Short mmCIF file of C-alpha atoms in Angstrom, two decimals:
data_model
loop_
_atom_site.label_atom_id
_atom_site.label_comp_id
_atom_site.label_asym_id
_atom_site.label_seq_id
_atom_site.Cartn_x
_atom_site.Cartn_y
_atom_site.Cartn_z
CA MET A 1 92.07 95.20 72.66
CA PRO A 2 90.06 96.56 69.71
CA ASN A 3 92.33 99.66 69.63
CA LYS A 4 95.32 97.60 68.62
CA ILE A 5 93.72 95.52 66.24
CA ASN A 6 92.38 98.56 64.55
CA LEU A 7 95.87 100.17 64.29
CA PHE A 8 97.60 96.89 62.95
CA SER A 9 94.81 96.36 60.39
CA PHE A 10 95.07 99.69 59.33
CA LEU A 11 98.85 99.44 58.82
CA ILE A 12 98.42 96.22 56.98
CA SER A 13 95.68 97.48 54.65
CA PHE A 14 97.70 100.69 54.07
CA VAL A 15 100.37 98.45 52.78
CA PHE A 16 98.21 96.22 50.72
CA ILE A 17 96.33 99.08 49.12
CA PHE A 18 99.22 100.92 48.18
CA SER A 19 101.01 97.74 46.66
CA LEU A 20 97.89 96.89 44.89
CA GLY A 21 97.09 100.43 43.76
CA CYS A 22 100.50 100.86 42.39
CA ALA A 23 100.01 97.55 40.34
CA ASN A 24 96.65 98.32 39.11
CA ASN A 25 95.57 102.06 39.14
CA PHE A 26 98.51 104.14 39.01
CA ALA A 27 99.86 104.84 35.41
CA PHE A 28 102.59 102.41 34.58
CA ALA A 29 105.99 103.99 33.97
CA ASN A 30 107.11 101.57 31.29
CA GLU A 31 110.63 101.60 29.70
CA GLU A 32 111.51 99.16 27.02
CA HIS A 33 115.12 99.09 25.84
CA GLY A 34 116.11 98.35 22.48
CA ALA A 35 117.71 94.96 21.65
CA ALA A 36 121.10 96.75 20.83
CA GLU A 37 121.02 98.45 24.17
CA HIS A 38 120.08 95.23 26.14
CA ALA A 39 122.62 93.11 24.46
CA SER A 40 125.36 95.12 25.94
CA LYS A 41 123.52 94.98 29.27
CA LYS A 42 125.34 93.13 32.10
CA PHE A 43 124.53 93.13 35.67
CA ASN A 44 125.95 95.86 37.37
CA ALA A 45 126.05 95.85 41.22
CA GLY A 46 127.34 99.08 41.86
CA LYS A 47 124.65 100.85 39.76
CA LEU A 48 121.88 98.80 41.49
CA ILE A 49 122.98 99.59 44.83
CA MET A 50 123.66 103.23 44.13
CA GLU A 51 120.18 103.39 42.71
CA HIS A 52 118.58 101.87 45.85
CA VAL A 53 120.21 104.06 48.50
CA SER A 54 119.98 107.32 46.54
CA ASP A 55 116.90 109.34 46.09
CA GLU A 56 114.70 109.18 42.75
CA HIS A 57 111.86 110.74 41.09
CA GLY A 58 108.90 108.41 41.35
CA TRP A 59 109.12 105.39 43.24
CA HIS A 60 110.42 102.20 41.47
CA ILE A 61 108.83 99.03 42.66
CA LEU A 62 109.74 96.17 40.26
CA THR A 63 110.87 95.46 36.85
CA LEU A 64 108.98 92.91 34.68
CA GLY A 65 110.74 90.90 31.99
CA GLU A 66 114.18 92.43 32.80
CA GLY A 67 116.68 92.14 29.80
CA THR A 68 113.89 91.12 27.49
CA GLU A 69 112.73 93.42 24.73
CA HIS A 70 109.44 94.22 26.72
CA GLU A 71 111.15 95.25 29.88
CA LYS A 72 108.55 97.11 32.15
CA HIS A 73 109.25 99.01 35.00
CA ILE A 74 106.37 99.37 37.46
CA ALA A 75 106.88 102.52 39.64
CA LEU A 76 104.61 104.87 41.73
CA PRO A 77 104.82 108.28 39.85
CA LEU A 78 105.32 111.09 42.26
CA PRO A 79 104.80 114.83 41.66
CA ILE A 80 107.71 116.84 40.06
CA ILE A 81 107.68 120.38 41.43
CA ILE A 82 110.10 122.83 40.13
CA TYR A 83 110.26 126.65 41.03
CA SER A 84 111.89 128.31 38.37
CA GLN A 85 113.06 131.87 38.47
CA THR A 86 111.72 132.38 34.75
CA LYS A 87 108.79 130.03 34.53
CA GLY A 88 107.61 130.10 38.25
CA LEU A 89 106.11 127.05 39.62
CA VAL A 90 106.09 124.02 37.37
CA VAL A 91 104.18 120.97 38.58
CA PHE A 92 103.69 117.62 36.74
CA SER A 93 103.81 113.96 37.40
CA SER A 94 107.28 112.14 37.15
CA SER A 95 105.64 109.58 34.72
CA ASN A 96 105.82 112.34 32.01
CA PHE A 97 109.40 111.64 31.87
CA VAL A 98 108.76 108.42 30.28
CA ASN A 99 107.23 108.26 26.82
CA HIS A 100 103.87 106.31 27.12
CA GLU A 101 104.22 104.79 23.43
CA THR A 102 107.81 104.27 23.15
CA HIS A 103 108.73 103.76 26.70
CA HIS A 104 111.80 105.78 26.28
CA ALA A 105 112.89 108.60 28.65
CA GLN A 106 111.72 111.88 27.26
CA ALA A 107 111.96 115.63 28.10
CA TYR A 108 108.99 117.33 29.53
CA GLN A 109 108.19 120.99 29.75
CA GLY A 110 111.76 121.63 28.99
CA TYR A 111 113.22 119.50 31.74
CA SER A 112 114.65 115.90 31.50
CA LEU A 113 116.18 113.49 33.99
CA ASP A 114 119.64 112.62 34.04
CA GLU A 115 120.69 109.95 36.43
CA GLN A 116 117.65 111.14 38.71
CA LYS A 117 118.80 114.66 38.40
CA ILE A 118 116.38 117.07 36.83
CA ILE A 119 118.33 119.27 34.17
CA SER A 120 116.72 122.17 32.20
CA GLU A 121 117.14 122.43 28.48
CA ASP A 122 117.89 126.00 28.80
CA ALA A 123 121.33 126.01 30.56
CA SER A 124 121.15 129.38 31.79
CA GLU A 125 117.61 129.02 33.78
CA VAL A 126 117.81 128.98 37.56
CA PHE A 127 115.54 126.62 39.14
CA TYR A 128 114.92 124.60 42.39
CA ASP A 129 113.82 121.25 42.31
CA LEU A 130 111.41 120.95 45.10
CA SER A 131 109.87 117.54 43.85
CA ILE A 132 108.05 115.10 45.96
CA THR A 133 110.73 112.28 45.33
CA LYS A 134 110.88 108.91 46.91
CA ASN A 135 112.47 110.03 49.93
CA VAL A 136 110.11 113.04 50.47
CA PHE A 137 107.31 110.55 49.99
CA ALA A 138 108.72 107.96 52.38
CA LEU A 139 109.30 111.00 54.71
CA PHE A 140 105.69 111.96 54.85
CA ILE A 141 104.78 108.27 55.22
CA SER A 142 106.94 108.13 58.29
CA LEU A 143 105.77 111.39 59.77
CA ALA A 144 102.06 110.33 59.25
CA LEU A 145 102.84 107.12 61.00
CA MET A 146 104.43 108.94 63.89
CA LEU A 147 101.35 111.30 64.13
CA LEU A 148 99.09 108.39 63.99
CA VAL A 149 100.90 106.18 66.54
CA PHE A 150 101.68 108.94 69.13
CA ILE A 151 98.29 110.76 68.95
CA SER A 152 96.56 107.65 69.27
CA VAL A 153 98.79 106.68 72.19
CA ALA A 154 98.26 110.12 73.76
CA ASN A 155 94.49 109.42 73.44
CA THR A 156 94.84 106.19 75.30
CA TYR A 157 96.69 107.95 78.03
CA LYS A 158 93.92 110.78 78.22
CA ARG A 159 91.11 108.14 78.16
CA ASN A 160 92.42 106.11 81.08
CA PRO A 161 95.00 108.22 83.18
CA GLY A 162 96.72 106.53 86.05
CA VAL A 163 96.16 103.05 84.66
CA ALA A 164 99.05 100.73 83.78
CA PRO A 165 99.74 101.08 79.99
CA LYS A 166 98.28 98.53 77.36
CA GLY A 167 98.94 97.53 73.73
CA LEU A 168 100.95 100.15 71.73
CA GLN A 169 101.32 102.33 74.96
CA SER A 170 103.15 99.72 76.82
CA PHE A 171 105.76 99.61 73.88
CA ILE A 172 106.10 103.32 73.60
CA GLU A 173 106.09 104.19 77.23
CA PRO A 174 109.39 102.33 78.35
CA LEU A 175 111.22 104.13 75.33
CA ILE A 176 109.80 107.41 76.49
CA VAL A 177 110.65 106.89 80.19
CA PHE A 178 114.08 105.52 79.17
CA LEU A 179 114.78 108.58 76.99
CA ARG A 180 113.70 110.85 79.71
CA ASP A 181 115.46 109.27 82.73
CA GLU A 182 118.45 107.83 81.21
CA VAL A 183 119.34 110.03 78.35
CA VAL A 184 117.82 113.47 78.58
CA LYS A 185 117.71 114.06 82.40
CA PRO A 186 121.31 113.14 83.14
CA SER A 187 122.68 114.88 80.19
CA ILE A 188 120.76 118.31 80.36
CA GLY A 189 119.98 118.57 84.02
CA HIS A 190 116.78 120.20 85.72
CA LYS A 191 115.95 122.04 82.66
CA TYR A 192 115.33 119.10 80.61
CA HIS A 193 111.40 119.73 80.14
CA LYS A 194 112.06 122.39 77.54
CA TYR A 195 114.03 119.99 75.26
CA LEU A 196 112.33 116.70 75.93
CA PRO A 197 109.78 117.09 73.29
CA PHE A 198 112.15 117.79 70.70
CA LEU A 199 114.41 115.00 71.62
CA LEU A 200 111.57 112.46 71.68
CA THR A 201 110.61 113.64 68.14
CA LEU A 202 113.95 113.36 66.91
CA PHE A 203 114.57 109.72 68.56
CA PHE A 204 111.14 108.32 67.18
CA PHE A 205 111.76 110.12 63.73
CA ILE A 206 115.21 108.33 63.40
CA PHE A 207 114.05 105.03 65.03
CA PHE A 208 110.83 104.85 62.83
CA ASN A 209 112.52 105.80 59.57
CA ASN A 210 115.54 103.38 60.33
CA LEU A 211 112.95 100.57 60.73
CA LEU A 212 110.95 101.71 57.82
CA GLY A 213 114.10 101.45 55.68
CA LEU A 214 114.56 97.76 56.59
CA ILE A 215 111.25 97.01 54.91
CA PRO A 216 111.86 96.13 51.34
CA ILE A 217 108.49 97.16 49.80
CA LEU A 218 106.63 100.39 49.26
CA PRO A 219 105.87 102.15 52.58
CA GLY A 220 109.48 101.21 53.53
CA GLY A 221 112.46 100.63 51.61
CA ALA A 222 113.61 104.28 51.17
CA ASN A 223 116.61 105.33 52.55
CA VAL A 224 115.63 108.37 54.65
CA THR A 225 117.79 108.42 57.31
CA GLY A 226 120.63 107.29 55.20
CA ASN A 227 120.12 110.49 53.11
CA ILE A 228 122.74 113.33 53.91
CA ALA A 229 119.97 116.01 53.35
CA VAL A 230 117.85 114.60 56.05
CA THR A 231 120.54 113.90 58.59
CA MET A 232 121.87 117.38 57.75
CA VAL A 233 118.56 118.96 58.70
CA LEU A 234 118.45 117.15 62.00
CA ALA A 235 122.06 117.81 62.90
CA LEU A 236 121.55 121.68 61.98
CA THR A 237 118.43 121.79 64.02
CA VAL A 238 120.38 120.33 67.02
CA PHE A 239 123.33 122.67 66.36
CA GLY A 240 120.76 125.69 66.11
CA ILE A 241 119.14 124.76 69.31
CA THR A 242 122.57 124.35 71.18
CA LEU A 243 123.52 127.94 70.01
CA PHE A 244 120.27 129.50 70.94
CA SER A 245 120.16 127.86 74.28
CA ALA A 246 123.76 128.57 74.91
CA LYS A 247 124.60 130.42 78.17
CA LYS A 248 127.44 132.95 78.68
CA ASP A 249 129.85 130.34 80.14
CA PHE A 250 129.62 128.32 76.81
CA TRP A 251 130.69 131.15 74.64
CA ILE A 252 133.47 132.14 77.21
CA HIS A 253 134.71 128.65 77.03
CA ILE A 254 135.21 129.11 73.18
CA VAL A 255 136.52 132.58 73.02
CA ASN A 256 138.65 132.74 76.28
CA THR A 257 139.03 129.02 77.27
CA PRO A 258 139.81 128.89 81.11
CA GLY A 259 142.48 126.97 82.33
CA VAL A 260 144.98 127.30 79.52
CA PRO A 261 148.14 129.43 79.27
CA TRP A 262 147.69 132.74 77.67
CA TRP A 263 150.14 132.29 74.72
CA LEU A 264 147.70 129.73 73.26
CA LYS A 265 144.96 132.35 73.00
CA PHE A 266 147.27 135.53 72.12
CA PRO A 267 148.44 136.60 69.72
CA ILE A 268 147.77 133.71 67.52
CA PRO A 269 144.07 132.50 68.55
CA LEU A 270 145.02 128.76 68.69
CA MET A 271 142.63 127.72 71.39
CA PRO A 272 139.66 129.58 70.05
CA ILE A 273 140.26 128.12 66.64
CA ILE A 274 140.45 124.61 68.06
CA GLU A 275 137.47 125.35 70.11
CA LEU A 276 135.42 126.49 67.11
CA MET A 277 136.49 123.70 65.04
CA GLY A 278 135.26 121.36 67.92
CA LEU A 279 131.80 123.19 67.82
CA ILE A 280 131.56 122.77 64.13
CA SER A 281 132.59 119.24 63.99
CA LYS A 282 129.66 118.27 66.41
CA PRO A 283 126.96 118.63 64.05
CA LEU A 284 129.06 117.55 61.02
CA VAL A 285 129.85 114.22 62.97
CA LEU A 286 126.12 113.73 63.98
CA CYS A 287 125.01 114.19 60.39
CA LEU A 288 127.67 111.99 58.95
CA ARG A 289 127.49 109.17 61.52
CA LEU A 290 123.75 108.73 60.91
CA PHE A 291 124.07 109.00 57.17
CA ALA A 292 127.17 106.56 56.95
CA ASN A 293 125.65 103.88 59.27
CA ILE A 294 122.19 103.50 57.61
CA THR A 295 123.50 103.89 54.16
CA ALA A 296 126.34 101.29 54.92
CA GLY A 297 123.55 98.85 56.37
CA HIS A 298 121.57 99.13 53.06
CA ILE A 299 124.59 98.81 50.83
CA ILE A 300 125.73 95.71 52.61
CA ALA A 301 122.41 94.06 52.62
CA LEU A 302 122.15 94.79 48.82
CA ALA A 303 125.59 93.75 48.17
CA PHE A 304 124.97 90.33 49.68
CA PHE A 305 121.97 90.03 47.21
CA SER A 306 124.14 91.32 44.31
CA LEU A 307 126.28 88.37 44.85
CA ILE A 308 123.62 85.98 43.78
CA PHE A 309 123.16 87.69 40.34
CA ILE A 310 126.93 88.14 39.89
CA PHE A 311 127.48 84.47 40.42
CA GLY A 312 124.14 83.70 38.58
CA GLU A 313 125.64 85.26 35.53
CA MET A 314 128.41 82.83 35.44
CA SER A 315 126.07 79.91 35.96
CA ALA A 316 122.57 79.53 37.24
CA GLY A 317 123.59 76.57 39.54
CA VAL A 318 126.36 78.79 41.18
CA GLY A 319 123.80 81.60 41.80
CA TYR A 320 121.50 79.24 43.54
CA GLY A 321 124.24 78.05 45.54
CA VAL A 322 125.57 81.38 46.63
CA SER A 323 121.89 82.53 47.25
CA ILE A 324 121.74 80.19 50.50
CA VAL A 325 124.76 82.08 51.85
CA SER A 326 123.76 85.39 50.62
CA VAL A 327 120.09 84.97 52.12
CA ALA A 328 121.72 83.69 55.38
CA PHE A 329 123.80 86.67 55.66
CA THR A 330 121.05 89.13 54.58
CA ILE A 331 118.96 87.77 57.45
CA PHE A 332 121.88 88.26 59.80
CA MET A 333 122.43 91.74 58.46
CA ASN A 334 118.64 92.58 58.89
CA PHE A 335 119.00 91.60 62.51
CA LEU A 336 122.12 93.59 63.01
CA GLU A 337 120.19 96.59 61.23
CA LEU A 338 117.29 96.18 63.75
CA LEU A 339 119.71 96.74 66.67
CA VAL A 340 121.61 99.60 64.59
CA ALA A 341 118.19 101.33 63.97
CA PHE A 342 117.78 101.66 67.65
CA LEU A 343 121.25 102.33 68.49
CA GLN A 344 121.72 105.17 65.81
CA ALA A 345 118.46 106.81 67.10
CA TYR A 346 119.83 106.55 70.65
CA VAL A 347 123.20 107.74 69.89
CA PHE A 348 121.89 110.67 67.90
CA THR A 349 119.56 111.72 70.90
CA LEU A 350 122.25 111.11 73.45
CA LEU A 351 124.83 113.37 71.53
CA ALA A 352 122.07 115.96 71.04
CA SER A 353 121.04 116.08 74.65
CA LEU A 354 124.82 116.13 75.63
CA TYR A 355 125.23 119.23 73.38
CA PHE A 356 122.20 120.88 74.90
CA GLY A 357 123.58 120.13 78.36
CA SER A 358 127.02 121.44 77.58
CA ALA A 359 125.35 124.73 76.21
CA LEU A 360 123.27 125.01 79.33
CA GLU A 361 126.11 124.28 81.74
CA GLU A 362 126.97 127.03 84.12
CA HIS A 363 129.78 127.46 86.66
CA HIS A 364 131.79 125.07 84.68
CA HIS A 365 134.83 124.74 87.13
CA GLU A 366 132.60 124.31 90.07
CA GLU A 367 130.94 121.42 88.49
CA ALA A 368 134.23 119.81 87.12
CA HIS A 369 135.18 118.79 90.68
CA HIS A 370 131.84 116.85 91.19
CA MET B 1 128.20 112.59 43.70
CA GLN B 2 124.53 112.30 44.35
CA LEU B 3 124.76 110.37 47.47
CA VAL B 4 126.64 113.13 49.41
CA THR B 5 125.07 116.00 47.81
CA PRO B 6 122.06 117.25 49.87
CA GLY B 7 119.12 117.77 47.72
CA ILE B 8 117.44 121.33 48.04
CA GLY B 9 113.99 119.74 47.66
CA LEU B 10 114.44 117.19 50.38
CA ILE B 11 115.79 119.81 52.65
CA PHE B 12 112.77 121.95 52.01
CA TRP B 13 110.14 119.19 52.65
CA MET B 14 112.16 117.86 55.58
CA VAL B 15 112.23 121.23 57.41
CA LEU B 16 108.71 121.87 56.63
CA SER B 17 107.22 118.56 57.44
CA PHE B 18 109.64 117.91 60.39
CA GLY B 19 108.68 121.13 61.88
CA ILE B 20 104.90 120.68 61.44
CA VAL B 21 105.12 117.18 63.02
CA PHE B 22 107.22 118.30 65.96
CA PHE B 23 104.81 121.06 66.75
CA LEU B 24 101.88 118.77 66.36
CA LEU B 25 103.39 115.93 68.40
CA LYS B 26 104.42 118.36 71.04
CA LYS B 27 101.00 119.68 71.46
CA PHE B 28 98.85 116.51 71.08
CA ALA B 29 101.29 113.69 72.06
CA TRP B 30 104.34 114.71 74.24
CA GLY B 31 102.42 117.14 76.26
CA PRO B 32 99.63 114.74 77.46
CA ILE B 33 101.76 111.55 77.42
CA LEU B 34 104.63 113.17 79.53
CA GLY B 35 102.11 114.77 81.66
CA ILE B 36 100.13 111.64 82.64
CA ILE B 37 103.37 109.55 83.05
CA THR B 38 104.69 111.91 85.51
CA GLU B 39 101.34 112.36 87.26
CA ARG B 40 101.10 108.39 87.46
CA GLU B 41 104.68 108.33 88.74
CA GLN B 42 103.86 111.01 91.39
CA SER B 43 100.61 109.24 92.35
CA ILE B 44 102.58 105.70 92.65
CA ALA B 45 105.40 107.39 94.53
CA LYS B 46 102.67 108.92 96.89
CA ALA B 47 100.98 105.61 97.48
CA LEU B 48 104.33 103.82 98.33
CA LYS B 49 105.03 106.56 100.65
CA ALA B 50 101.61 106.30 102.25
CA ALA B 51 101.98 102.60 102.61
CA GLU B 52 105.40 102.87 104.31
CA ILE B 53 103.88 105.44 106.77
CA ALA B 54 101.02 103.16 107.35
CA LYS B 55 103.52 100.28 107.82
CA GLU B 56 105.44 102.34 110.42
CA ASP B 57 102.21 103.26 112.05
CA LEU B 58 101.27 99.73 112.26
CA LYS B 59 104.63 98.75 113.91
CA LEU B 60 104.12 101.36 116.35
CA TYR B 61 100.50 100.24 117.08
CA GLN B 62 101.90 96.77 117.30
CA ASN B 63 104.67 97.84 119.83
CA GLN B 64 102.10 99.60 121.80
CA ASN B 65 99.70 96.73 121.91
CA GLU B 66 102.64 94.40 123.01
CA LYS B 67 103.40 96.84 125.72
CA LEU B 68 99.78 97.09 126.90
CA LEU B 69 99.45 93.38 126.76
CA ASN B 70 102.63 92.95 128.81
CA GLU B 71 101.60 95.55 131.22
CA ALA B 72 98.18 93.87 131.65
CA ARG B 73 99.85 90.62 132.01
CA ALA B 74 102.11 91.81 134.80
CA GLU B 75 99.07 93.32 136.50
CA ARG B 76 97.18 90.21 136.50
CA GLU B 77 100.37 88.45 137.63
CA ALA B 78 100.55 90.90 140.62
CA MET B 79 96.86 90.74 141.40
CA MET B 80 96.79 86.91 141.35
CA LYS B 81 99.81 86.75 143.81
CA GLU B 82 98.17 89.32 146.10
CA ALA B 83 94.90 87.38 145.93
CA ARG B 84 96.64 84.13 146.88
CA GLU B 85 98.50 85.67 149.72
CA THR B 86 95.28 87.17 150.94
CA LYS B 87 93.53 83.90 150.77
CA ASP B 88 96.41 82.20 152.70
CA ARG B 89 96.28 84.77 155.31
CA ILE B 90 92.78 84.54 155.78
CA LEU B 91 92.78 80.83 155.83
CA ALA B 92 95.28 80.81 158.43
CA GLU B 93 93.58 83.37 160.54
CA ALA B 94 90.35 81.61 160.35
CA LYS B 95 91.95 78.32 161.21
CA GLN B 96 93.36 79.92 164.17
CA LYS B 97 90.35 81.47 165.24
CA ALA B 98 88.30 78.31 164.71
CA GLY B 99 90.73 76.42 166.86
CA GLU B 100 90.52 79.00 169.60
CA GLU B 101 86.71 78.93 169.53
CA ALA B 102 86.60 75.13 169.47
CA ASN B 103 88.85 75.04 172.53
CA ARG B 104 86.97 77.62 174.39
CA ILE B 105 83.63 75.83 173.61
CA MET B 106 84.98 72.61 174.71
CA GLU B 107 86.38 74.07 178.02
CA SER B 108 83.15 75.67 178.82
CA ALA B 109 81.26 72.36 177.79
CA ARG B 110 83.50 70.62 180.07
CA THR B 111 82.84 72.94 183.19
CA GLU B 112 79.22 72.94 182.54
CA ILE B 113 79.24 69.06 182.33
CA LYS B 114 81.28 68.79 185.56
CA ALA B 115 78.74 71.22 187.24
CA GLU B 116 75.82 69.34 185.85
CA LYS B 117 77.33 66.25 186.94
CA ASN B 118 77.74 67.28 190.49
CA ALA B 119 74.39 68.74 190.69
CA ALA B 120 72.99 65.57 189.44
CA ILE B 121 75.05 63.74 192.08
CA ASN B 122 73.90 66.08 194.74
CA GLU B 123 70.27 65.63 193.80
CA ILE B 124 70.60 61.79 193.45
CA LYS B 125 72.03 61.75 197.03
CA THR B 126 69.19 63.96 198.37
CA GLN B 127 66.65 61.70 196.40
CA VAL B 128 68.36 58.45 197.84
CA ALA B 129 68.19 60.09 201.41
CA VAL B 130 64.67 60.93 201.19
CA LEU B 131 63.71 57.59 199.32
CA SER B 132 65.39 55.60 202.14
CA VAL B 133 63.71 57.50 204.75
CA GLU B 134 60.52 57.07 202.95
CA ILE B 135 61.07 53.18 202.53
CA ALA B 136 62.36 52.75 205.96
CA GLU B 137 59.18 54.57 207.21
CA LYS B 138 56.93 52.49 204.95
CA ILE B 139 58.73 49.16 206.04
CA ILE B 140 58.41 50.16 209.83
CA LYS B 141 54.77 51.16 208.98
CA SER B 142 54.21 47.85 207.38
CA GLU B 143 56.06 45.86 210.32
CA LEU B 144 54.17 47.37 212.93
CA SER B 145 50.71 47.59 211.66
CA SER B 146 49.30 44.56 213.84
CA ASP B 147 49.83 43.14 217.10
CA ASP B 148 50.82 39.88 215.78
CA LYS B 149 53.27 41.18 213.77
CA GLN B 150 54.78 43.34 216.49
CA LYS B 151 54.79 40.14 218.73
CA SER B 152 56.50 38.09 216.07
CA LEU B 153 59.06 40.75 215.32
CA MET B 154 59.72 40.89 218.91
CA ALA B 155 60.01 37.23 218.83
CA ASN B 156 62.35 37.34 215.86
CA LEU B 157 64.51 40.05 217.29
CA LEU B 158 64.73 37.99 220.64
CA ALA B 159 65.66 34.88 218.71
CA GLU B 160 68.28 36.71 216.82
CA ALA B 161 69.41 38.28 219.98
CA LYS B 162 69.45 34.88 221.70
CA LEU B 163 71.45 33.46 218.89
CA ASN B 164 74.04 36.16 219.05
#
């Protein structure tokens, strides 16, 4: 199938061009540490892990000559976009935060980086950091990938309708049909058509980003679905749609819960408070579950790798010995994460559709008997 | 802590890009994909139903065929039986008639033969009488044709008479 080969070769060349491009064409963001600094430097597993699972300005790829005088960090510089209430829009490359001659961190246009957080020299300045960070860039890559995959699949469908699926289509179709028939339709009921496109986008967004997060090099490796901002936006979108599509019964259930004694609602509105807490906890749980699961997966995989270096600092032989166990455990974790990648996307979508379903539910008490 | 603090920039880009991608996918991907999947499912369901109906029809036709066949077989059986009976009856009748005819013919032949025989006997009788008279006449004629003969005859007769 020429179509499939095209897509795969595109993806592979995409990865290669990016990795080569980063090494050759993009500006090197070099950092050299002084001798005094690196003498005190010991391997810090906690710092390494936190750096990997959090966001950063610019995309760090690898460090050459680590611990020596000529330590070099190869990174893909990303645009820094700052909207300041006094200066307006400020845009520059993240490589400007590193001095090209001394390779030390430096301030640029009145801003500097502190632990990947942009701070202004003018403490009273109010500004918003809208930079294309590592996670934003990874987000764009994953969304571009989604557009590419699903629009090409849609075109295949349009080209030969009524024919059994082929290639990428036959991978996507069972997922779509599964979500439609096993997740969305039973949870929402006959009005599922309206919510299906959003829930499909949601599922594949989480699934793609979870999988991309498992790839250790550039187009993947970012912790997008393990970032609280991303999961928060997803959870709040689900929450917003739930509230907007909620029917009268849904609100009655919160304000005046049927089937409970009146003294639980008046004079102290105990039930409404509990119901309200339940309502608010739903998006909170959605947001935290995805964030915690994916971040935990990344942390565990990195922790196994860190073990090698912790033991390696004691003695090189022990480091090599531990590496066998660590690699074995990391492989196991990767397989587990493959499962988690699907499972979390599934759970998020399932819960979102259950919330939509509960918001749409009418004649609550008649239905309860079924 | 940075890990649990949502970044405003990421929220901004997430809302913007996710929103755009959602609308693009809804219009260019989910619409056509879901539409065509549903269409295909419906056409498959329809085809299956049609096949089921065709199977039912076939069964019905088979039953009808069987019934027709059975009827035809029964009819044939009945016709054969009737034909056999008719044949037997005709054969029996013919045999009887033939017997009667033969008897009648024999009877008439017998009477005819008897009559013919009687006639022939009578004829023979008449012929014998005529022949005897004629012979006697011829003999007498020849016996008495000359005087000598008449004298010898007289002599013979006398001799005979003398002997007696």
